[in-house]
């Protein structure tokens, strides 16, 4: 009779254990799926609310690139005196102020985009410095003339960066 009771107990216990294991795996998978769904919905909501901020960052960076474009910079910032070194310093200071004003926008754009923007800023600074070191440059007005002449010969560094910026925005909106 003992063997019969053990067999009955075994026959009742095994299905219960199997049912418990199946229930455990089912609930575990269900919980994982629910967590994944919640994360997806949260990420989707964050993207919807973050999109206007990202687009605003791209707008500000495009404005920055337009403002440091040598031709537009020279029109906006005129020489205070006839000293070419003072004018060069004024132009560079203006570029740095614009850059510092938009520094926080880097968290909203890709690393590649931010690198291109920095490269455009550095190329513009280098262009101004080279023009200042030119033998043709004797005063502030001559510096403006040399920079504008160089801009007629080639594309502005800001234009290439602006093109990438536009491409990234079109990718975001697509």
Tab-separated table of C-alpha atoms in Angstrom:
chain	number	residue	atom	x	y	z
A	1	UNK	CA	0.000	0.000	0.000
A	2	UNK	CA	2.913	2.290	0.579
A	3	UNK	CA	4.124	1.942	-2.976
A	4	UNK	CA	0.612	2.611	-4.228
A	5	UNK	CA	0.363	5.841	-2.164
A	6	UNK	CA	3.760	6.986	-3.352
A	7	UNK	CA	2.719	6.280	-6.936
A	8	UNK	CA	-0.536	8.254	-6.462
A	9	UNK	CA	1.383	11.106	-4.881
A	10	UNK	CA	3.855	11.029	-7.758
A	11	UNK	CA	1.052	11.027	-10.342
A	12	UNK	CA	-0.524	14.094	-8.696
A	13	UNK	CA	2.742	15.951	-8.140
A	14	UNK	CA	4.337	15.590	-11.584
A	15	UNK	CA	1.486	17.336	-13.482
A	16	UNK	CA	1.450	20.086	-10.853
A	17	UNK	CA	5.196	20.641	-11.214
A	18	UNK	CA	4.937	20.662	-15.017
A	19	UNK	CA	2.020	23.102	-14.875
A	20	UNK	CA	3.996	25.318	-12.464
A	21	UNK	CA	7.051	25.333	-14.759
A	22	UNK	CA	4.920	26.177	-17.807
A	23	UNK	CA	3.155	28.950	-15.898
A	24	UNK	CA	6.524	30.355	-14.737
A	25	UNK	CA	7.900	30.515	-18.306
A	26	UNK	CA	4.653	31.941	-19.649
A	27	UNK	CA	4.553	34.740	-17.062
A	28	UNK	CA	8.261	35.435	-17.483
A	29	UNK	CA	7.856	35.866	-21.253
A	30	UNK	CA	4.701	37.900	-20.765
A	31	UNK	CA	6.532	40.227	-18.351
A	32	UNK	CA	9.454	40.615	-20.772
A	33	UNK	CA	7.098	41.452	-23.619
A	34	UNK	CA	5.253	43.997	-21.493
A	35	UNK	CA	8.523	45.629	-20.415
A	36	UNK	CA	9.651	45.799	-24.031
A	37	UNK	CA	6.333	47.280	-25.100
A	38	UNK	CA	6.475	49.899	-22.340
A	39	UNK	CA	10.055	50.822	-23.271
A	40	UNK	CA	9.068	51.105	-26.933
A	41	UNK	CA	6.100	53.350	-26.145
A	42	UNK	CA	8.192	55.506	-23.831
A	43	UNK	CA	10.932	55.848	-26.434
A	44	UNK	CA	8.343	56.696	-29.073
A	45	UNK	CA	6.828	59.390	-26.837
A	46	UNK	CA	10.260	60.813	-26.063
A	47	UNK	CA	11.141	60.961	-29.745
A	48	UNK	CA	7.932	62.812	-30.530
A	49	UNK	CA	8.559	65.347	-27.781
A	50	UNK	CA	12.293	65.645	-28.573
A	51	UNK	CA	11.852	66.185	-32.309
A	52	UNK	CA	10.988	69.902	-32.056
A	53	UNK	CA	14.011	70.463	-29.808
A	54	UNK	CA	16.312	68.647	-32.226
A	55	UNK	CA	14.952	70.610	-35.173
A	56	UNK	CA	15.454	73.830	-33.249
A	57	UNK	CA	19.077	72.817	-32.627
A	58	UNK	CA	19.588	72.231	-36.348
A	59	UNK	CA	18.035	75.632	-37.042
A	60	UNK	CA	20.368	77.341	-34.607
A	61	UNK	CA	23.402	75.577	-36.056
A	62	UNK	CA	22.405	76.522	-39.593
A	63	UNK	CA	22.074	80.121	-38.430
A	64	UNK	CA	25.521	79.833	-36.835
A	65	UNK	CA	26.994	78.570	-40.108
A	66	UNK	CA	25.338	81.384	-42.023
A	67	UNK	CA	26.621	83.984	-39.560
A	68	UNK	CA	30.240	82.768	-39.737
A	69	UNK	CA	30.219	82.523	-43.511
A	70	UNK	CA	33.052	84.925	-44.441
A	71	UNK	CA	31.041	86.998	-46.905
A	72	UNK	CA	28.178	87.524	-44.463
A	73	UNK	CA	30.523	87.989	-41.509
A	74	UNK	CA	32.366	90.780	-43.312
A	75	UNK	CA	29.109	92.537	-44.138
A	76	UNK	CA	27.844	92.261	-40.570
A	77	UNK	CA	31.096	93.133	-38.783
A	78	UNK	CA	32.781	96.205	-40.177
A	79	UNK	CA	36.240	97.420	-39.212
A	80	UNK	CA	36.443	99.766	-36.245
A	81	UNK	CA	39.813	101.152	-37.244
A	82	UNK	CA	42.205	100.826	-40.138
A	83	UNK	CA	44.400	98.304	-38.274
A	84	UNK	CA	44.189	94.909	-39.977
A	85	UNK	CA	45.231	93.010	-36.819
A	86	UNK	CA	42.469	94.638	-34.780
A	87	UNK	CA	39.943	93.790	-37.490
A	88	UNK	CA	41.190	90.209	-37.681
A	89	UNK	CA	40.832	89.900	-33.899
A	90	UNK	CA	37.326	91.367	-34.074
A	91	UNK	CA	36.272	88.862	-36.741
A	92	UNK	CA	37.743	85.919	-34.831
A	93	UNK	CA	36.165	87.112	-31.598
A	94	UNK	CA	32.798	87.324	-33.332
A	95	UNK	CA	33.145	83.744	-34.636
A	96	UNK	CA	34.098	82.460	-31.173
A	97	UNK	CA	31.159	84.253	-29.543
A	98	UNK	CA	28.762	82.745	-32.056
A	99	UNK	CA	30.278	79.313	-31.471
A	100	UNK	CA	30.092	79.554	-27.690
A	101	UNK	CA	26.483	80.701	-27.942
A	102	UNK	CA	25.595	77.511	-29.851
A	103	UNK	CA	27.876	75.081	-28.035
A	104	UNK	CA	25.051	73.318	-26.218
A	105	UNK	CA	23.426	72.294	-29.509
A	106	UNK	CA	25.982	69.512	-29.952
A	107	UNK	CA	23.923	67.163	-27.784
A	108	UNK	CA	21.106	67.180	-30.351
A	109	UNK	CA	23.137	66.468	-33.496
A	110	UNK	CA	25.253	63.530	-34.585
A	111	UNK	CA	28.972	63.399	-33.836
A	112	UNK	CA	29.736	63.546	-37.550
A	113	UNK	CA	27.647	66.685	-37.938
A	114	UNK	CA	29.229	68.373	-34.937
A	115	UNK	CA	32.721	67.532	-36.256
A	116	UNK	CA	31.860	69.110	-39.608
A	117	UNK	CA	30.588	72.250	-37.876
A	118	UNK	CA	33.815	72.536	-35.881
A	119	UNK	CA	35.806	71.964	-39.069
A	120	UNK	CA	33.851	74.750	-40.808
A	121	UNK	CA	34.535	77.111	-37.926
A	122	UNK	CA	38.245	76.234	-37.926
A	123	UNK	CA	38.492	76.567	-41.716
A	124	UNK	CA	36.870	80.004	-41.567
A	125	UNK	CA	39.280	81.108	-38.836
A	126	UNK	CA	42.208	79.771	-40.846
A	127	UNK	CA	40.989	81.591	-43.967
A	128	UNK	CA	40.855	84.894	-42.077
A	129	UNK	CA	44.291	84.356	-40.537
A	130	UNK	CA	45.872	83.457	-43.893
A	131	UNK	CA	44.308	86.509	-45.493
A	132	UNK	CA	45.708	88.667	-42.699
A	133	UNK	CA	49.194	87.242	-43.215
A	134	UNK	CA	49.062	87.875	-46.958
A	135	UNK	CA	51.475	90.468	-48.315
A	136	UNK	CA	48.607	92.165	-50.160
A	137	UNK	CA	46.910	92.946	-46.868
A	138	UNK	CA	48.009	96.296	-45.488
A	139	UNK	CA	44.919	97.569	-43.684
A	140	UNK	CA	41.449	96.465	-42.595
A	141	UNK	CA	39.749	97.328	-45.896
A	142	UNK	CA	42.378	95.385	-47.815
A	143	UNK	CA	41.796	92.419	-45.478
A	144	UNK	CA	38.092	92.476	-46.328
A	145	UNK	CA	38.921	92.656	-50.014
A	146	UNK	CA	41.343	89.696	-49.858
A	147	UNK	CA	38.861	87.528	-47.947
A	148	UNK	CA	36.019	88.348	-50.349
A	149	UNK	CA	38.277	87.592	-53.328
A	150	UNK	CA	39.132	84.193	-51.863
A	151	UNK	CA	35.429	83.513	-51.333
A	152	UNK	CA	34.753	84.160	-55.016
A	153	UNK	CA	37.400	81.594	-55.948
A	154	UNK	CA	36.061	78.764	-53.783
A	155	UNK	CA	33.116	77.609	-51.731
A	156	UNK	CA	32.713	78.831	-48.168
A	157	UNK	CA	33.541	76.258	-45.452
A	158	UNK	CA	30.100	76.950	-44.011
A	159	UNK	CA	28.382	75.846	-47.217
A	160	UNK	CA	29.681	72.265	-46.985
A	161	UNK	CA	28.654	72.013	-43.331
A	162	UNK	CA	25.253	73.513	-44.109
A	163	UNK	CA	24.751	70.906	-46.812
A	164	UNK	CA	25.403	68.097	-44.311
A	165	UNK	CA	23.081	69.753	-41.814
A	166	UNK	CA	20.281	69.836	-44.390
A	167	UNK	CA	20.921	66.193	-45.244
A	168	UNK	CA	20.646	65.133	-41.585
A	169	UNK	CA	17.404	67.066	-41.128
A	170	UNK	CA	15.923	65.425	-44.219
A	171	UNK	CA	16.920	62.021	-42.791
A	172	UNK	CA	15.215	62.838	-39.484
A	173	UNK	CA	12.017	63.971	-41.178
A	174	UNK	CA	11.907	61.060	-43.638
